[in-house]
Amino acid sequence: VAALLEEKGHLAAENRALREQLDSDAAGAAAKKLLRLQTQVEELQEENYRLESGKEELRARCSRLEQEARGLQVRAQELSGLAGEAR
């Protein structure tokens, strides 16, 4: 009985040690995952900033092209009128 109680005590101690190791491994894994997620968030924020900047540049270019198109339409109408007069 004493031998079994002693073995039970050793097994309980080993069980505690393994559980502590598992907890520390889980904490380490969680910390690594958190770090990966934080890095991913930072990368996504940088990409979002680049995309927003690109969007603003495209909006400005679109506005310039729309103005140019309106000017060309006015010029085309003028030339059409002059062509009609010339006929």
Coordinates of N, CA and C in Angstrom, one line a residue, residues 30-40:
A30 N -0.1 31.1 -27.5 CA -1.1 32.3 -27.6 C -0.4 33.6 -27.8
A31 N 0.8 33.7 -27.2 CA 1.6 35.0 -27.4 C 2.1 35.0 -28.8
K32 N 2.5 33.9 -29.4 CA 3.0 33.9 -30.8 C 1.8 34.2 -31.7
K33 N 0.7 33.7 -31.5 CA -0.5 33.9 -32.3 C -0.9 35.4 -32.2
L34 N -0.9 35.9 -31.0 CA -1.2 37.3 -30.8 C -0.2 38.2 -31.6
L35 N 1.1 37.9 -31.5 CA 2.1 38.7 -32.3 C 1.8 38.6 -33.8
R36 N 1.5 37.4 -34.3 CA 1.2 37.2 -35.7 C 0.0 38.0 -36.1
L37 N -1.0 38.0 -35.3 CA -2.2 38.8 -35.6 C -2.0 40.3 -35.5
Q38 N -1.2 40.7 -34.6 CA -0.8 42.2 -34.5 C 0.0 42.6 -35.8
T39 N 0.9 41.7 -36.2 CA 1.6 42.0 -37.4 C 0.7 42.1 -38.6
Q40 N -0.2 41.1 -38.7 CA -1.2 41.1 -39.8 C -2.0 42.4 -39.8

